[in-house]
Amino acid sequence: MQRTILIVEDEPSIAELQRDYLEMNGYRTEIAVDGEQGLELSLSGKFELIVLDVMLPKLNGFEVCKKIRDVLDIPILMVTARREDIDIVRGLGLGADDYMTKPFKPAELVARVKAHLSRYDRLKGSGSGSSTTELEIRGLRLNPDSRRAFVRDEEVTLTTKEFDLLYFLAQHPNHVFSKDQLFERLWGIDSLGDTQTVTVHIRKLREKIEEDSANPVYIETLWGAGYRFRP
């Protein structure tokens, strides 16, 4: 069965290029040319993944992402022409699963779409063989069945990828993972040297679960090596 992708992009040449490459790889696509149309189509429930540009007329991509994430948990891949950290942090913090900066190779877009859909299927139970054990470590409790997280009995709201990352690290205490390894394992593709996504997710997790994010007690940074979860 064909998977359906929504492309929200106001530049026709870019939207058509994305559409052509996705359709050549077996996906069905629709294009929205502004934020309002993109939001309306996104909430229709017809799509399994959204490729969402940041700079859009009527509603920008950040606003659209937030409104989608309030209702749906499908993968959102944000696209931006700007490389500033603040844009990346904002988009991922609003619940986007990943981001790409223009210009990018269409083949990379296809690879990321495939990876995110595959991971989404596994999360929904389509052939997932992963453990569903609830973890409780020093006041942190993670329930993978309900995908809920608690710190000292208070629930914290995590995005899909934030939960995945925290649960994965907690499953492997004392193991050091590089940014490239985490990206490959959790996003399902090679990082291609772009590990900012991992950095931002670690930062957002610390803000949510640590009493002092500058002195974390759960996720430790080993400079030049990566991250590890303290047992």
Short mmCIF file of C-alpha atoms in Angstrom, two decimals:
data_model
loop_
_atom_site.label_atom_id
_atom_site.label_comp_id
_atom_site.label_asym_id
_atom_site.label_seq_id
_atom_site.Cartn_x
_atom_site.Cartn_y
_atom_site.Cartn_z
CA MET A 1 0.00 0.00 0.00
CA GLN A 2 1.31 3.44 -0.92
CA ARG A 3 2.24 5.74 1.95
CA THR A 4 0.95 9.30 1.73
CA ILE A 5 3.23 12.29 2.37
CA LEU A 6 2.23 15.95 2.68
CA ILE A 7 4.74 18.52 1.42
CA VAL A 8 4.18 22.00 2.83
CA GLU A 9 6.36 24.28 0.70
CA ASP A 10 5.65 27.64 -0.95
CA GLU A 11 8.49 27.50 -3.50
CA PRO A 12 7.06 25.56 -6.48
CA SER A 13 10.41 24.32 -7.82
CA ILE A 14 11.41 22.87 -4.45
CA ALA A 15 7.99 21.36 -3.79
CA GLU A 16 7.90 19.73 -7.22
CA LEU A 17 11.42 18.32 -6.80
CA GLN A 18 10.48 16.80 -3.44
CA ARG A 19 7.26 15.42 -4.92
CA ASP A 20 9.02 13.88 -7.94
CA TYR A 21 11.66 12.07 -5.87
CA LEU A 22 9.16 10.81 -3.31
CA GLU A 23 6.77 9.57 -6.00
CA MET A 24 9.64 7.87 -7.85
CA ASN A 25 10.22 5.94 -4.64
CA GLY A 26 6.64 4.78 -4.36
CA TYR A 27 5.04 7.44 -2.17
CA ARG A 28 1.82 9.30 -2.88
CA THR A 29 2.13 13.04 -2.23
CA GLU A 30 0.14 16.23 -1.96
CA ILE A 31 1.50 19.78 -1.85
CA ALA A 32 0.29 22.66 0.33
CA VAL A 33 1.55 26.11 -0.65
CA ASP A 34 1.07 28.00 2.63
CA GLY A 35 0.82 27.37 6.35
CA GLU A 36 -2.96 27.57 6.61
CA GLN A 37 -3.51 25.06 3.83
CA GLY A 38 -0.76 22.87 5.25
CA LEU A 39 -2.38 22.83 8.67
CA GLU A 40 -5.84 22.07 7.30
CA LEU A 41 -4.55 19.17 5.20
CA SER A 42 -2.34 17.86 8.01
CA LEU A 43 -5.28 17.62 10.39
CA SER A 44 -7.39 15.76 7.83
CA GLY A 45 -5.76 12.50 8.91
CA LYS A 46 -4.88 11.50 5.32
CA PHE A 47 -1.10 11.69 5.72
CA GLU A 48 1.49 9.50 7.42
CA LEU A 49 4.37 12.01 7.37
CA ILE A 50 4.71 15.74 6.82
CA VAL A 51 7.62 17.55 5.17
CA LEU A 52 7.21 21.06 6.55
CA ASP A 53 9.06 24.19 5.46
CA VAL A 54 9.75 26.82 8.13
CA MET A 55 9.28 30.02 6.09
CA LEU A 56 5.69 29.94 4.87
CA PRO A 57 3.03 32.57 4.12
CA LYS A 58 -0.03 32.96 6.41
CA LEU A 59 1.30 30.61 9.14
CA ASN A 60 4.97 29.81 9.55
CA GLY A 61 6.23 26.28 9.95
CA PHE A 62 6.74 26.61 13.71
CA GLU A 63 3.09 27.54 14.24
CA VAL A 64 1.93 24.73 11.97
CA CYS A 65 4.18 22.20 13.73
CA LYS A 66 2.87 23.14 17.17
CA LYS A 67 -0.78 22.92 16.09
CA ILE A 68 -0.22 19.55 14.39
CA ARG A 69 1.62 18.12 17.37
CA ASP A 70 -1.22 19.12 19.70
CA VAL A 71 -3.40 16.64 17.79
CA LEU A 72 -1.25 14.12 15.91
CA ASP A 73 1.92 12.15 16.60
CA ILE A 74 2.88 11.38 12.99
CA PRO A 75 6.48 12.15 11.92
CA ILE A 76 7.23 15.78 11.05
CA LEU A 77 10.38 16.58 9.06
CA MET A 78 11.09 20.31 9.08
CA VAL A 79 12.97 22.05 6.29
CA THR A 80 14.75 25.36 6.78
CA ALA A 81 16.95 27.62 4.68
CA ARG A 82 18.60 28.96 7.83
CA ARG A 83 21.30 27.15 9.78
CA GLU A 84 20.99 29.12 13.01
CA ASP A 85 20.78 26.95 16.11
CA ILE A 86 17.78 28.88 17.39
CA ASP A 87 15.63 27.76 14.44
CA ILE A 88 16.67 24.14 14.87
CA VAL A 89 16.13 24.20 18.63
CA ARG A 90 12.73 25.83 18.23
CA GLY A 91 11.50 23.37 15.61
CA LEU A 92 12.62 20.27 17.47
CA GLY A 93 11.35 21.69 20.74
CA LEU A 94 7.88 22.07 19.23
CA GLY A 95 7.81 18.37 18.40
CA ALA A 96 9.41 18.01 14.98
CA ASP A 97 11.19 14.67 14.65
CA ASP A 98 14.03 15.89 12.46
CA TYR A 99 15.15 18.80 10.30
CA MET A 100 16.99 19.37 7.04
CA THR A 101 18.69 22.55 5.87
CA LYS A 102 18.45 23.80 2.28
CA PRO A 103 19.98 23.00 -0.09
CA PHE A 104 19.85 19.23 0.41
CA LYS A 105 20.07 16.22 -1.86
CA PRO A 106 16.66 14.77 -2.75
CA ALA A 107 18.02 11.28 -2.07
CA GLU A 108 18.68 12.32 1.53
CA LEU A 109 15.07 13.46 1.88
CA VAL A 110 13.86 10.08 0.64
CA ALA A 111 16.20 8.26 3.04
CA ARG A 112 14.95 10.26 6.01
CA VAL A 113 11.31 9.78 5.06
CA LYS A 114 11.85 6.01 4.84
CA ALA A 115 13.65 5.94 8.18
CA HIS A 116 11.00 7.95 10.03
CA LEU A 117 8.12 5.92 8.63
CA SER A 118 9.90 2.70 9.54
CA ARG A 119 10.45 3.83 13.11
CA TYR A 120 6.87 5.09 13.38
CA ASP A 121 5.61 1.68 12.28
CA ARG A 122 7.72 -0.04 14.92
CA LEU A 123 6.43 2.31 17.61
CA LYS A 124 2.89 1.45 16.59
CA GLY A 125 3.65 -2.24 16.98
CA SER A 126 4.19 -3.23 13.36
CA GLY A 127 6.72 -5.95 13.87
CA SER A 128 8.45 -4.35 16.81
CA GLY A 129 10.53 -6.72 18.85
CA SER A 130 11.84 -4.17 21.30
CA SER A 131 11.47 -4.46 25.05
CA THR A 132 8.47 -2.82 26.69
CA THR A 133 9.84 -3.00 30.22
CA GLU A 134 9.03 -0.07 32.49
CA LEU A 135 12.20 1.49 33.82
CA GLU A 136 12.61 3.23 37.18
CA ILE A 137 15.96 4.80 38.00
CA ARG A 138 16.61 7.28 40.81
CA GLY A 139 13.22 8.97 40.63
CA LEU A 140 12.92 8.72 36.87
CA ARG A 141 10.17 6.37 35.60
CA LEU A 142 9.63 5.54 31.95
CA ASN A 143 6.68 3.50 30.68
CA PRO A 144 7.17 2.53 27.00
CA ASP A 145 3.63 1.16 26.60
CA SER A 146 1.96 4.46 27.48
CA ARG A 147 5.06 6.46 26.45
CA ARG A 148 4.83 8.47 29.65
CA ALA A 149 7.71 9.79 31.72
CA PHE A 150 7.74 10.78 35.39
CA VAL A 151 10.39 12.56 37.43
CA ARG A 152 9.86 12.24 41.20
CA ASP A 153 6.24 11.21 40.49
CA GLU A 154 5.54 14.30 38.40
CA GLU A 155 4.78 13.66 34.75
CA VAL A 156 6.90 15.44 32.17
CA THR A 157 5.79 15.85 28.57
CA LEU A 158 8.25 14.46 26.05
CA THR A 159 8.10 14.46 22.28
CA THR A 160 8.26 11.12 20.48
CA LYS A 161 11.98 11.37 19.79
CA GLU A 162 12.78 12.73 23.26
CA PHE A 163 11.14 9.68 24.81
CA ASP A 164 12.88 7.32 22.38
CA LEU A 165 16.27 8.83 23.16
CA LEU A 166 15.83 8.86 26.92
CA TYR A 167 14.46 5.31 27.03
CA PHE A 168 17.28 4.02 24.83
CA LEU A 169 19.97 5.61 26.99
CA ALA A 170 18.29 4.39 30.18
CA GLN A 171 18.23 0.85 28.77
CA HIS A 172 22.02 0.99 28.38
CA PRO A 173 23.40 2.58 31.59
CA ASN A 174 27.12 3.34 31.63
CA HIS A 175 27.39 2.73 27.88
CA VAL A 176 28.89 5.66 25.97
CA PHE A 177 27.20 6.44 22.66
CA SER A 178 28.56 8.95 20.18
CA LYS A 179 26.20 11.40 18.47
CA ASP A 180 26.60 9.48 15.22
CA GLN A 181 25.67 6.20 16.91
CA LEU A 182 22.60 7.71 18.56
CA PHE A 183 21.43 9.29 15.31
CA GLU A 184 21.85 6.04 13.39
CA ARG A 185 20.09 3.94 16.04
CA LEU A 186 17.20 6.31 16.80
CA TRP A 187 16.68 8.09 13.50
CA GLY A 188 17.54 5.01 11.44
CA ILE A 189 20.01 6.55 8.99
CA ASP A 190 23.61 7.70 8.86
CA SER A 191 24.11 11.15 10.33
CA LEU A 192 25.99 12.41 7.25
CA GLY A 193 28.01 14.52 9.67
CA ASP A 194 24.90 16.35 10.89
CA THR A 195 24.42 15.49 14.56
CA GLN A 196 22.80 18.74 15.68
CA THR A 197 19.49 16.92 15.99
CA VAL A 198 20.93 14.72 18.74
CA THR A 199 22.51 17.69 20.53
CA VAL A 200 19.20 19.57 20.58
CA HIS A 201 17.25 16.58 21.87
CA ILE A 202 19.76 16.02 24.69
CA ARG A 203 19.50 19.70 25.61
CA LYS A 204 15.69 19.61 25.66
CA LEU A 205 15.67 16.41 27.72
CA ARG A 206 17.93 17.95 30.33
CA GLU A 207 15.67 20.98 30.58
CA LYS A 208 12.73 18.68 31.30
CA ILE A 209 14.17 15.98 33.59
CA GLU A 210 17.13 17.56 35.36
CA GLU A 211 16.83 19.87 38.37
CA ASP A 212 19.93 21.67 37.09
CA SER A 213 20.50 21.10 33.37
CA ALA A 214 24.03 22.52 33.69
CA ASN A 215 24.89 19.77 36.18
CA PRO A 216 22.93 16.74 34.95
CA VAL A 217 22.51 13.67 37.11
CA TYR A 218 20.96 11.43 34.45
CA ILE A 219 22.55 12.11 31.05
CA GLU A 220 26.28 12.74 31.23
CA THR A 221 28.39 14.31 28.49
CA LEU A 222 31.82 12.82 27.86
CA TRP A 223 33.55 15.46 25.79
CA GLY A 224 34.89 14.08 22.53
CA ALA A 225 33.16 10.74 23.09
CA GLY A 226 29.39 11.20 23.43
CA TYR A 227 26.74 10.65 26.10
CA ARG A 228 25.97 8.03 28.71
CA PHE A 229 23.18 7.43 31.18
CA ARG A 230 24.30 7.33 34.80
CA PRO A 231 22.98 4.19 36.55
#
